[in-house]
Amino acid sequence: MVNILNILRFKKKYFAFLTVVPLLAVTAMITVPCPVCNGTGVVNSLPNTEMVSILEIDTDQLLGSGIPCGAYIVYKYGVAIRLLNESPESAEGWLEIRLINTNNVDNPILDTQYVQINIPAEAVVNNEYVVSFGTVMVFQEGLEVQAEVVEGNVPDLICDGTGRISLNTWPLISGFKEHFTVVVQETQPYNPPQFIDWEEFMRGFFNQ
């Protein structure tokens, strides 16, 4: 006599197989926003800088000088910036400081420099910098210095920068979100774009 219990067990396993496999296939095809980058496709590689804001900026042009027989005019500014860090942790990163030609609406940026910041948790700090910019034109007016906190966005390796992951991987990635975020940040440390240090350039030029 055929064992009815064995038949029932076989049917349950067969039913489970026919149910689970299609479900896995479907959830692999459905995509949802990646919890690591919140669907943006990028991750801030400078932790907590998204919580830093510029409260006040004051600039003073110290010098404008040309390089003899050269094509560049160098403008030196004193830049005083008041920064607020609202994060419960310290924030370390960069400020992007730009020299702007306010008379040119289409292409106002003349030069960009970067300076480092390190702000304690939930603190306000006053930083002062001397920043030199290089241009190929002499300006008598219309110059302005602007600053912005760099968040150091890099592609999210978890979702390959698409901002989407499959539904069946969401529970794992969501559960280890902090770990995956650190992995992305550590494997892609932010460095500012290459820029000319005009102070060093001028010293080298006049020391020749």
mmCIF file with all atom_site columns, C-alpha atoms in Angstrom:
data_model
loop_
_atom_site.group_PDB
_atom_site.id
_atom_site.type_symbol
_atom_site.label_atom_id
_atom_site.label_alt_id
_atom_site.label_comp_id
_atom_site.label_asym_id
_atom_site.label_entity_id
_atom_site.label_seq_id
_atom_site.pdbx_PDB_ins_code
_atom_site.Cartn_x
_atom_site.Cartn_y
_atom_site.Cartn_z
_atom_site.occupancy
_atom_site.B_iso_or_equiv
_atom_site.pdbx_formal_charge
_atom_site.auth_seq_id
_atom_site.auth_comp_id
_atom_site.auth_asym_id
_atom_site.auth_atom_id
_atom_site.pdbx_PDB_model_num
ATOM 1   C CA . MET A 1 1   ? 0.000  0.000  0.000   1.00 0.00 ? 1   MET A CA 1
ATOM 2   C CA . VAL A 1 2   ? 1.280  3.421  -0.879  1.00 0.00 ? 2   VAL A CA 1
ATOM 3   C CA . ASN A 1 3   ? 2.107  5.449  2.180   1.00 0.00 ? 3   ASN A CA 1
ATOM 4   C CA . ILE A 1 4   ? -0.369 8.350  2.118   1.00 0.00 ? 4   ILE A CA 1
ATOM 5   C CA . LEU A 1 5   ? 1.782  10.395 4.507   1.00 0.00 ? 5   LEU A CA 1
ATOM 6   C CA . ASN A 1 6   ? 4.727  10.214 2.113   1.00 0.00 ? 6   ASN A CA 1
ATOM 7   C CA . ILE A 1 7   ? 2.499  11.324 -0.745  1.00 0.00 ? 7   ILE A CA 1
ATOM 8   C CA . LEU A 1 8   ? 1.261  14.292 1.282   1.00 0.00 ? 8   LEU A CA 1
ATOM 9   C CA . ARG A 1 9   ? 4.820  15.266 2.220   1.00 0.00 ? 9   ARG A CA 1
ATOM 10  C CA . PHE A 1 10  ? 5.856  15.077 -1.436  1.00 0.00 ? 10  PHE A CA 1
ATOM 11  C CA . LYS A 1 11  ? 2.927  17.235 -2.489  1.00 0.00 ? 11  LYS A CA 1
ATOM 12  C CA . LYS A 1 12  ? 3.784  19.864 0.165   1.00 0.00 ? 12  LYS A CA 1
ATOM 13  C CA . LYS A 1 13  ? 7.405  20.019 -1.000  1.00 0.00 ? 13  LYS A CA 1
ATOM 14  C CA . TYR A 1 14  ? 6.276  20.214 -4.621  1.00 0.00 ? 14  TYR A CA 1
ATOM 15  C CA . PHE A 1 15  ? 3.804  22.978 -3.774  1.00 0.00 ? 15  PHE A CA 1
ATOM 16  C CA . ALA A 1 16  ? 6.480  24.899 -1.841  1.00 0.00 ? 16  ALA A CA 1
ATOM 17  C CA . PHE A 1 17  ? 8.892  24.592 -4.760  1.00 0.00 ? 17  PHE A CA 1
ATOM 18  C CA . LEU A 1 18  ? 6.325  25.833 -7.266  1.00 0.00 ? 18  LEU A CA 1
ATOM 19  C CA . THR A 1 19  ? 5.476  28.755 -4.956  1.00 0.00 ? 19  THR A CA 1
ATOM 20  C CA . VAL A 1 20  ? 8.912  29.891 -3.788  1.00 0.00 ? 20  VAL A CA 1
ATOM 21  C CA . VAL A 1 21  ? 10.826 29.698 -7.075  1.00 0.00 ? 21  VAL A CA 1
ATOM 22  C CA . PRO A 1 22  ? 8.427  31.929 -9.060  1.00 0.00 ? 22  PRO A CA 1
ATOM 23  C CA . LEU A 1 23  ? 8.279  34.326 -6.097  1.00 0.00 ? 23  LEU A CA 1
ATOM 24  C CA . LEU A 1 24  ? 12.071 34.639 -6.055  1.00 0.00 ? 24  LEU A CA 1
ATOM 25  C CA . ALA A 1 25  ? 12.092 35.187 -9.801  1.00 0.00 ? 25  ALA A CA 1
ATOM 26  C CA . VAL A 1 26  ? 9.481  37.929 -9.554  1.00 0.00 ? 26  VAL A CA 1
ATOM 27  C CA . THR A 1 27  ? 11.172 39.735 -6.656  1.00 0.00 ? 27  THR A CA 1
ATOM 28  C CA . ALA A 1 28  ? 14.472 39.632 -8.554  1.00 0.00 ? 28  ALA A CA 1
ATOM 29  C CA . MET A 1 29  ? 12.844 41.506 -11.428 1.00 0.00 ? 29  MET A CA 1
ATOM 30  C CA . ILE A 1 30  ? 11.143 44.151 -9.284  1.00 0.00 ? 30  ILE A CA 1
ATOM 31  C CA . THR A 1 31  ? 13.417 47.040 -8.284  1.00 0.00 ? 31  THR A CA 1
ATOM 32  C CA . VAL A 1 32  ? 13.143 49.417 -5.334  1.00 0.00 ? 32  VAL A CA 1
ATOM 33  C CA . PRO A 1 33  ? 15.172 52.474 -4.211  1.00 0.00 ? 33  PRO A CA 1
ATOM 34  C CA . CYS A 1 34  ? 18.556 51.518 -2.762  1.00 0.00 ? 34  CYS A CA 1
ATOM 35  C CA . PRO A 1 35  ? 18.563 52.195 1.022   1.00 0.00 ? 35  PRO A CA 1
ATOM 36  C CA . VAL A 1 36  ? 22.279 53.055 1.022   1.00 0.00 ? 36  VAL A CA 1
ATOM 37  C CA . CYS A 1 37  ? 21.939 56.051 -1.311  1.00 0.00 ? 37  CYS A CA 1
ATOM 38  C CA . ASN A 1 38  ? 18.179 56.571 -0.838  1.00 0.00 ? 38  ASN A CA 1
ATOM 39  C CA . GLY A 1 39  ? 17.664 56.139 -4.567  1.00 0.00 ? 39  GLY A CA 1
ATOM 40  C CA . THR A 1 40  ? 20.042 58.929 -5.630  1.00 0.00 ? 40  THR A CA 1
ATOM 41  C CA . GLY A 1 41  ? 22.825 56.671 -6.926  1.00 0.00 ? 41  GLY A CA 1
ATOM 42  C CA . VAL A 1 42  ? 25.487 58.591 -4.976  1.00 0.00 ? 42  VAL A CA 1
ATOM 43  C CA . VAL A 1 43  ? 26.876 58.455 -1.436  1.00 0.00 ? 43  VAL A CA 1
ATOM 44  C CA . ASN A 1 44  ? 28.506 61.257 0.528   1.00 0.00 ? 44  ASN A CA 1
ATOM 45  C CA . SER A 1 45  ? 32.102 60.144 1.057   1.00 0.00 ? 45  SER A CA 1
ATOM 46  C CA . LEU A 1 46  ? 32.682 62.949 3.578   1.00 0.00 ? 46  LEU A CA 1
ATOM 47  C CA . PRO A 1 47  ? 30.517 61.852 6.539   1.00 0.00 ? 47  PRO A CA 1
ATOM 48  C CA . ASN A 1 48  ? 28.382 64.489 8.249   1.00 0.00 ? 48  ASN A CA 1
ATOM 49  C CA . THR A 1 49  ? 29.306 67.323 5.869   1.00 0.00 ? 49  THR A CA 1
ATOM 50  C CA . GLU A 1 50  ? 25.700 67.287 4.652   1.00 0.00 ? 50  GLU A CA 1
ATOM 51  C CA . MET A 1 51  ? 24.901 68.685 8.122   1.00 0.00 ? 51  MET A CA 1
ATOM 52  C CA . VAL A 1 52  ? 27.336 71.596 7.741   1.00 0.00 ? 52  VAL A CA 1
ATOM 53  C CA . SER A 1 53  ? 26.070 74.967 6.563   1.00 0.00 ? 53  SER A CA 1
ATOM 54  C CA . ILE A 1 54  ? 27.639 78.355 5.936   1.00 0.00 ? 54  ILE A CA 1
ATOM 55  C CA . LEU A 1 55  ? 26.129 80.949 8.262   1.00 0.00 ? 55  LEU A CA 1
ATOM 56  C CA . GLU A 1 56  ? 28.181 83.903 7.100   1.00 0.00 ? 56  GLU A CA 1
ATOM 57  C CA . ILE A 1 57  ? 30.986 84.721 4.677   1.00 0.00 ? 57  ILE A CA 1
ATOM 58  C CA . ASP A 1 58  ? 33.071 87.884 4.549   1.00 0.00 ? 58  ASP A CA 1
ATOM 59  C CA . THR A 1 59  ? 35.753 88.522 1.941   1.00 0.00 ? 59  THR A CA 1
ATOM 60  C CA . ASP A 1 60  ? 38.398 91.171 1.446   1.00 0.00 ? 60  ASP A CA 1
ATOM 61  C CA . GLN A 1 61  ? 40.573 91.554 -1.645  1.00 0.00 ? 61  GLN A CA 1
ATOM 62  C CA . LEU A 1 62  ? 44.158 91.790 -0.433  1.00 0.00 ? 62  LEU A CA 1
ATOM 63  C CA . LEU A 1 63  ? 46.060 91.902 -3.694  1.00 0.00 ? 63  LEU A CA 1
ATOM 64  C CA . GLY A 1 64  ? 45.775 91.739 -7.446  1.00 0.00 ? 64  GLY A CA 1
ATOM 65  C CA . SER A 1 65  ? 49.005 91.188 -9.312  1.00 0.00 ? 65  SER A CA 1
ATOM 66  C CA . GLY A 1 66  ? 50.134 90.053 -12.734 1.00 0.00 ? 66  GLY A CA 1
ATOM 67  C CA . ILE A 1 67  ? 52.888 87.634 -13.640 1.00 0.00 ? 67  ILE A CA 1
ATOM 68  C CA . PRO A 1 68  ? 55.515 89.418 -15.748 1.00 0.00 ? 68  PRO A CA 1
ATOM 69  C CA . CYS A 1 69  ? 55.573 88.083 -19.304 1.00 0.00 ? 69  CYS A CA 1
ATOM 70  C CA . GLY A 1 70  ? 52.837 85.672 -18.237 1.00 0.00 ? 70  GLY A CA 1
ATOM 71  C CA . ALA A 1 71  ? 49.194 85.230 -19.105 1.00 0.00 ? 71  ALA A CA 1
ATOM 72  C CA . TYR A 1 72  ? 47.741 85.169 -15.587 1.00 0.00 ? 72  TYR A CA 1
ATOM 73  C CA . ILE A 1 73  ? 46.473 87.722 -13.122 1.00 0.00 ? 73  ILE A CA 1
ATOM 74  C CA . VAL A 1 74  ? 46.430 86.518 -9.518  1.00 0.00 ? 74  VAL A CA 1
ATOM 75  C CA . TYR A 1 75  ? 43.886 87.874 -7.040  1.00 0.00 ? 75  TYR A CA 1
ATOM 76  C CA . LYS A 1 76  ? 44.438 87.210 -3.348  1.00 0.00 ? 76  LYS A CA 1
ATOM 77  C CA . TYR A 1 77  ? 41.505 87.317 -0.907  1.00 0.00 ? 77  TYR A CA 1
ATOM 78  C CA . GLY A 1 78  ? 41.082 87.061 2.815   1.00 0.00 ? 78  GLY A CA 1
ATOM 79  C CA . VAL A 1 79  ? 38.045 84.836 3.398   1.00 0.00 ? 79  VAL A CA 1
ATOM 80  C CA . ALA A 1 80  ? 36.323 84.617 6.793   1.00 0.00 ? 80  ALA A CA 1
ATOM 81  C CA . ILE A 1 81  ? 33.616 81.959 7.064   1.00 0.00 ? 81  ILE A CA 1
ATOM 82  C CA . ARG A 1 82  ? 31.268 81.080 9.920   1.00 0.00 ? 82  ARG A CA 1
ATOM 83  C CA . LEU A 1 83  ? 30.224 77.402 9.798   1.00 0.00 ? 83  LEU A CA 1
ATOM 84  C CA . LEU A 1 84  ? 27.570 75.419 11.660  1.00 0.00 ? 84  LEU A CA 1
ATOM 85  C CA . ASN A 1 85  ? 27.747 71.650 12.168  1.00 0.00 ? 85  ASN A CA 1
ATOM 86  C CA . GLU A 1 86  ? 24.341 70.303 13.232  1.00 0.00 ? 86  GLU A CA 1
ATOM 87  C CA . SER A 1 87  ? 25.510 66.688 13.322  1.00 0.00 ? 87  SER A CA 1
ATOM 88  C CA . PRO A 1 88  ? 26.065 64.925 16.698  1.00 0.00 ? 88  PRO A CA 1
ATOM 89  C CA . GLU A 1 89  ? 29.432 63.871 15.255  1.00 0.00 ? 89  GLU A CA 1
ATOM 90  C CA . SER A 1 90  ? 32.371 65.898 13.987  1.00 0.00 ? 90  SER A CA 1
ATOM 91  C CA . ALA A 1 91  ? 32.545 66.749 10.286  1.00 0.00 ? 91  ALA A CA 1
ATOM 92  C CA . GLU A 1 92  ? 35.739 66.813 8.263   1.00 0.00 ? 92  GLU A CA 1
ATOM 93  C CA . GLY A 1 93  ? 35.857 67.769 4.619   1.00 0.00 ? 93  GLY A CA 1
ATOM 94  C CA . TRP A 1 94  ? 36.348 70.606 2.160   1.00 0.00 ? 94  TRP A CA 1
ATOM 95  C CA . LEU A 1 95  ? 34.995 73.980 1.162   1.00 0.00 ? 95  LEU A CA 1
ATOM 96  C CA . GLU A 1 96  ? 34.813 74.889 -2.512  1.00 0.00 ? 96  GLU A CA 1
ATOM 97  C CA . ILE A 1 97  ? 35.654 78.582 -2.863  1.00 0.00 ? 97  ILE A CA 1
ATOM 98  C CA . ARG A 1 98  ? 35.014 80.239 -6.226  1.00 0.00 ? 98  ARG A CA 1
ATOM 99  C CA . LEU A 1 99  ? 35.969 83.562 -7.780  1.00 0.00 ? 99  LEU A CA 1
ATOM 100 C CA . ILE A 1 100 ? 32.943 84.795 -9.709  1.00 0.00 ? 100 ILE A CA 1
ATOM 101 C CA . ASN A 1 101 ? 32.569 87.360 -12.470 1.00 0.00 ? 101 ASN A CA 1
ATOM 102 C CA . THR A 1 102 ? 29.094 88.679 -11.695 1.00 0.00 ? 102 THR A CA 1
ATOM 103 C CA . ASN A 1 103 ? 28.939 90.424 -15.079 1.00 0.00 ? 103 ASN A CA 1
ATOM 104 C CA . ASN A 1 104 ? 29.070 87.111 -16.946 1.00 0.00 ? 104 ASN A CA 1
ATOM 105 C CA . VAL A 1 105 ? 25.796 85.250 -16.458 1.00 0.00 ? 105 VAL A CA 1
ATOM 106 C CA . ASP A 1 106 ? 26.575 82.349 -18.801 1.00 0.00 ? 106 ASP A CA 1
ATOM 107 C CA . ASN A 1 107 ? 30.039 81.461 -17.511 1.00 0.00 ? 107 ASN A CA 1
ATOM 108 C CA . PRO A 1 108 ? 30.667 83.319 -14.234 1.00 0.00 ? 108 PRO A CA 1
ATOM 109 C CA . ILE A 1 109 ? 33.268 81.040 -12.569 1.00 0.00 ? 109 ILE A CA 1
ATOM 110 C CA . LEU A 1 110 ? 36.816 82.315 -13.085 1.00 0.00 ? 110 LEU A CA 1
ATOM 111 C CA . ASP A 1 111 ? 38.682 79.964 -10.747 1.00 0.00 ? 111 ASP A CA 1
ATOM 112 C CA . THR A 1 112 ? 37.977 77.427 -8.009  1.00 0.00 ? 112 THR A CA 1
ATOM 113 C CA . GLN A 1 113 ? 40.051 76.619 -4.939  1.00 0.00 ? 113 GLN A CA 1
ATOM 114 C CA . TYR A 1 114 ? 39.540 74.145 -2.075  1.00 0.00 ? 114 TYR A CA 1
ATOM 115 C CA . VAL A 1 115 ? 40.252 74.516 1.646   1.00 0.00 ? 115 VAL A CA 1
ATOM 116 C CA . GLN A 1 116 ? 39.829 71.946 4.401   1.00 0.00 ? 116 GLN A CA 1
ATOM 117 C CA . ILE A 1 117 ? 37.401 72.112 7.312   1.00 0.00 ? 117 ILE A CA 1
ATOM 118 C CA . ASN A 1 118 ? 37.177 70.181 10.570  1.00 0.00 ? 118 ASN A CA 1
ATOM 119 C CA . ILE A 1 119 ? 34.212 71.083 12.767  1.00 0.00 ? 119 ILE A CA 1
ATOM 120 C CA . PRO A 1 120 ? 33.376 69.521 16.163  1.00 0.00 ? 120 PRO A CA 1
ATOM 121 C CA . ALA A 1 121 ? 29.947 68.020 16.751  1.00 0.00 ? 121 ALA A CA 1
ATOM 122 C CA . GLU A 1 122 ? 27.063 70.486 17.121  1.00 0.00 ? 122 GLU A CA 1
ATOM 123 C CA . ALA A 1 123 ? 29.390 73.478 17.003  1.00 0.00 ? 123 ALA A CA 1
ATOM 124 C CA . VAL A 1 124 ? 29.826 76.821 15.293  1.00 0.00 ? 124 VAL A CA 1
ATOM 125 C CA . VAL A 1 125 ? 33.339 77.723 14.142  1.00 0.00 ? 125 VAL A CA 1
ATOM 126 C CA . ASN A 1 126 ? 34.922 80.773 12.546  1.00 0.00 ? 126 ASN A CA 1
ATOM 127 C CA . ASN A 1 127 ? 37.573 79.942 9.962   1.00 0.00 ? 127 ASN A CA 1
ATOM 128 C CA . GLU A 1 128 ? 39.835 82.354 8.134   1.00 0.00 ? 128 GLU A CA 1
ATOM 129 C CA . TYR A 1 129 ? 41.695 81.606 4.921   1.00 0.00 ? 129 TYR A CA 1
ATOM 130 C CA . VAL A 1 130 ? 43.923 83.430 2.467   1.00 0.00 ? 130 VAL A CA 1
ATOM 131 C CA . VAL A 1 131 ? 42.953 82.216 -0.992  1.00 0.00 ? 131 VAL A CA 1
ATOM 132 C CA . SER A 1 132 ? 44.584 83.070 -4.319  1.00 0.00 ? 132 SER A CA 1
ATOM 133 C CA . PHE A 1 133 ? 42.771 82.836 -7.648  1.00 0.00 ? 133 PHE A CA 1
ATOM 134 C CA . GLY A 1 134 ? 44.225 82.996 -11.155 1.00 0.00 ? 134 GLY A CA 1
ATOM 135 C CA . THR A 1 135 ? 42.505 84.435 -14.224 1.00 0.00 ? 135 THR A CA 1
ATOM 136 C CA . VAL A 1 136 ? 43.548 85.486 -17.717 1.00 0.00 ? 136 VAL A CA 1
ATOM 137 C CA . MET A 1 137 ? 41.811 88.871 -17.541 1.00 0.00 ? 137 MET A CA 1
ATOM 138 C CA . VAL A 1 138 ? 42.108 92.031 -15.451 1.00 0.00 ? 138 VAL A CA 1
ATOM 139 C CA . PHE A 1 139 ? 38.925 92.975 -13.610 1.00 0.00 ? 139 PHE A CA 1
ATOM 140 C CA . GLN A 1 140 ? 38.288 96.360 -12.046 1.00 0.00 ? 140 GLN A CA 1
ATOM 141 C CA . GLU A 1 141 ? 34.833 95.429 -10.782 1.00 0.00 ? 141 GLU A CA 1
ATOM 142 C CA . GLY A 1 142 ? 32.290 92.626 -10.771 1.00 0.00 ? 142 GLY A CA 1
ATOM 143 C CA . LEU A 1 143 ? 34.408 90.155 -8.805  1.00 0.00 ? 143 LEU A CA 1
ATOM 144 C CA . GLU A 1 144 ? 32.798 88.150 -6.005  1.00 0.00 ? 144 GLU A CA 1
ATOM 145 C CA . VAL A 1 145 ? 33.919 85.224 -3.854  1.00 0.00 ? 145 VAL A CA 1
ATOM 146 C CA . GLN A 1 146 ? 31.421 82.453 -3.103  1.00 0.00 ? 146 GLN A CA 1
ATOM 147 C CA . ALA A 1 147 ? 31.769 79.293 -1.014  1.00 0.00 ? 147 ALA A CA 1
ATOM 148 C CA . GLU A 1 148 ? 29.999 75.939 -0.766  1.00 0.00 ? 148 GLU A CA 1
ATOM 149 C CA . VAL A 1 149 ? 30.409 72.903 1.486   1.00 0.00 ? 149 VAL A CA 1
ATOM 150 C CA . VAL A 1 150 ? 31.567 69.900 -0.551  1.00 0.00 ? 150 VAL A CA 1
ATOM 151 C CA . GLU A 1 151 ? 29.639 66.701 0.163   1.00 0.00 ? 151 GLU A CA 1
ATOM 152 C CA . GLY A 1 152 ? 32.023 64.550 -1.855  1.00 0.00 ? 152 GLY A CA 1
ATOM 153 C CA . ASN A 1 153 ? 29.371 62.536 -3.671  1.00 0.00 ? 153 ASN A CA 1
ATOM 154 C CA . VAL A 1 154 ? 30.703 59.326 -5.203  1.00 0.00 ? 154 VAL A CA 1
ATOM 155 C CA . PRO A 1 155 ? 28.826 56.556 -7.090  1.00 0.00 ? 155 PRO A CA 1
ATOM 156 C CA . ASP A 1 156 ? 27.058 54.047 -4.838  1.00 0.00 ? 156 ASP A CA 1
ATOM 157 C CA . LEU A 1 157 ? 28.838 50.742 -5.465  1.00 0.00 ? 157 LEU A CA 1
ATOM 158 C CA . ILE A 1 158 ? 25.968 48.751 -3.965  1.00 0.00 ? 158 ILE A CA 1
ATOM 159 C CA . CYS A 1 159 ? 23.535 49.718 -6.731  1.00 0.00 ? 159 CYS A CA 1
ATOM 160 C CA . ASP A 1 160 ? 26.203 50.550 -9.351  1.00 0.00 ? 160 ASP A CA 1
ATOM 161 C CA . GLY A 1 161 ? 25.099 54.171 -9.257  1.00 0.00 ? 161 GLY A CA 1
ATOM 162 C CA . THR A 1 162 ? 21.602 53.388 -10.556 1.00 0.00 ? 162 THR A CA 1
ATOM 163 C CA . GLY A 1 163 ? 19.808 54.128 -7.289  1.00 0.00 ? 163 GLY A CA 1
ATOM 164 C CA . ARG A 1 164 ? 17.799 50.870 -7.643  1.00 0.00 ? 164 ARG A CA 1
ATOM 165 C CA . ILE A 1 165 ? 18.235 47.340 -6.300  1.00 0.00 ? 165 ILE A CA 1
ATOM 166 C CA . SER A 1 166 ? 16.198 44.166 -6.703  1.00 0.00 ? 166 SER A CA 1
ATOM 167 C CA . LEU A 1 167 ? 13.415 43.623 -4.198  1.00 0.00 ? 167 LEU A CA 1
ATOM 168 C CA . ASN A 1 168 ? 14.828 40.282 -3.025  1.00 0.00 ? 168 ASN A CA 1
ATOM 169 C CA . THR A 1 169 ? 18.116 41.939 -1.938  1.00 0.00 ? 169 THR A CA 1
ATOM 170 C CA . TRP A 1 170 ? 16.448 44.852 -0.137  1.00 0.00 ? 170 TRP A CA 1
ATOM 171 C CA . PRO A 1 171 ? 16.075 43.141 3.297   1.00 0.00 ? 171 PRO A CA 1
ATOM 172 C CA . LEU A 1 172 ? 19.792 42.291 3.461   1.00 0.00 ? 172 LEU A CA 1
ATOM 173 C CA . ILE A 1 173 ? 21.035 45.664 2.225   1.00 0.00 ? 173 ILE A CA 1
ATOM 174 C CA . SER A 1 174 ? 18.579 47.575 4.396   1.00 0.00 ? 174 SER A CA 1
ATOM 175 C CA . GLY A 1 175 ? 19.569 45.581 7.475   1.00 0.00 ? 175 GLY A CA 1
ATOM 176 C CA . PHE A 1 176 ? 23.267 46.309 6.946   1.00 0.00 ? 176 PHE A CA 1
ATOM 177 C CA . LYS A 1 177 ? 22.829 49.835 5.554   1.00 0.00 ? 177 LYS A CA 1
ATOM 178 C CA . GLU A 1 178 ? 25.407 51.455 7.845   1.00 0.00 ? 178 GLU A CA 1
ATOM 179 C CA . HIS A 1 179 ? 28.000 48.794 7.047   1.00 0.00 ? 179 HIS A CA 1
ATOM 180 C CA . PHE A 1 180 ? 27.500 49.118 3.287   1.00 0.00 ? 180 PHE A CA 1
ATOM 181 C CA . THR A 1 181 ? 27.662 52.923 3.544   1.00 0.00 ? 181 THR A CA 1
ATOM 182 C CA . VAL A 1 182 ? 31.035 52.745 5.303   1.00 0.00 ? 182 VAL A CA 1
ATOM 183 C CA . VAL A 1 183 ? 32.299 50.289 2.689   1.00 0.00 ? 183 VAL A CA 1
ATOM 184 C CA . VAL A 1 184 ? 31.404 52.701 -0.141  1.00 0.00 ? 184 VAL A CA 1
ATOM 185 C CA . GLN A 1 185 ? 32.960 55.666 1.699   1.00 0.00 ? 185 GLN A CA 1
ATOM 186 C CA . GLU A 1 186 ? 36.203 53.869 2.525   1.00 0.00 ? 186 GLU A CA 1
ATOM 187 C CA . THR A 1 187 ? 36.713 52.381 -0.930  1.00 0.00 ? 187 THR A CA 1
ATOM 188 C CA . GLN A 1 188 ? 36.161 55.751 -2.636  1.00 0.00 ? 188 GLN A CA 1
ATOM 189 C CA . PRO A 1 189 ? 37.747 58.478 -0.477  1.00 0.00 ? 189 PRO A CA 1
ATOM 190 C CA . TYR A 1 190 ? 37.028 61.959 -1.793  1.00 0.00 ? 190 TYR A CA 1
ATOM 191 C CA . ASN A 1 191 ? 39.808 64.180 -3.070  1.00 0.00 ? 191 ASN A CA 1
ATOM 192 C CA . PRO A 1 192 ? 39.082 67.583 -4.579  1.00 0.00 ? 192 PRO A CA 1
ATOM 193 C CA . PRO A 1 193 ? 39.666 68.048 -8.309  1.00 0.00 ? 193 PRO A CA 1
ATOM 194 C CA . GLN A 1 194 ? 43.182 69.049 -9.268  1.00 0.00 ? 194 GLN A CA 1
ATOM 195 C CA . PHE A 1 195 ? 43.643 72.798 -8.939  1.00 0.00 ? 195 PHE A CA 1
ATOM 196 C CA . ILE A 1 196 ? 46.523 75.257 -9.181  1.00 0.00 ? 196 ILE A CA 1
ATOM 197 C CA . ASP A 1 197 ? 48.046 76.472 -5.917  1.00 0.00 ? 197 ASP A CA 1
ATOM 198 C CA . TRP A 1 198 ? 48.671 80.040 -7.066  1.00 0.00 ? 198 TRP A CA 1
ATOM 199 C CA . GLU A 1 199 ? 50.719 80.933 -3.999  1.00 0.00 ? 199 GLU A CA 1
ATOM 200 C CA . GLU A 1 200 ? 53.156 78.127 -4.760  1.00 0.00 ? 200 GLU A CA 1
ATOM 201 C CA . PHE A 1 201 ? 53.063 78.945 -8.457  1.00 0.00 ? 201 PHE A CA 1
ATOM 202 C CA . MET A 1 202 ? 53.994 82.591 -7.793  1.00 0.00 ? 202 MET A CA 1
ATOM 203 C CA . ARG A 1 203 ? 56.826 81.627 -5.432  1.00 0.00 ? 203 ARG A CA 1
ATOM 204 C CA . GLY A 1 204 ? 58.235 79.227 -7.975  1.00 0.00 ? 204 GLY A CA 1
ATOM 205 C CA . PHE A 1 205 ? 57.961 81.793 -10.764 1.00 0.00 ? 205 PHE A CA 1
ATOM 206 C CA . PHE A 1 206 ? 59.794 84.567 -8.901  1.00 0.00 ? 206 PHE A CA 1
ATOM 207 C CA . ASN A 1 207 ? 62.430 82.183 -7.526  1.00 0.00 ? 207 ASN A CA 1
ATOM 208 C CA . GLN A 1 208 ? 63.491 81.156 -11.030 1.00 0.00 ? 208 GLN A CA 1
#
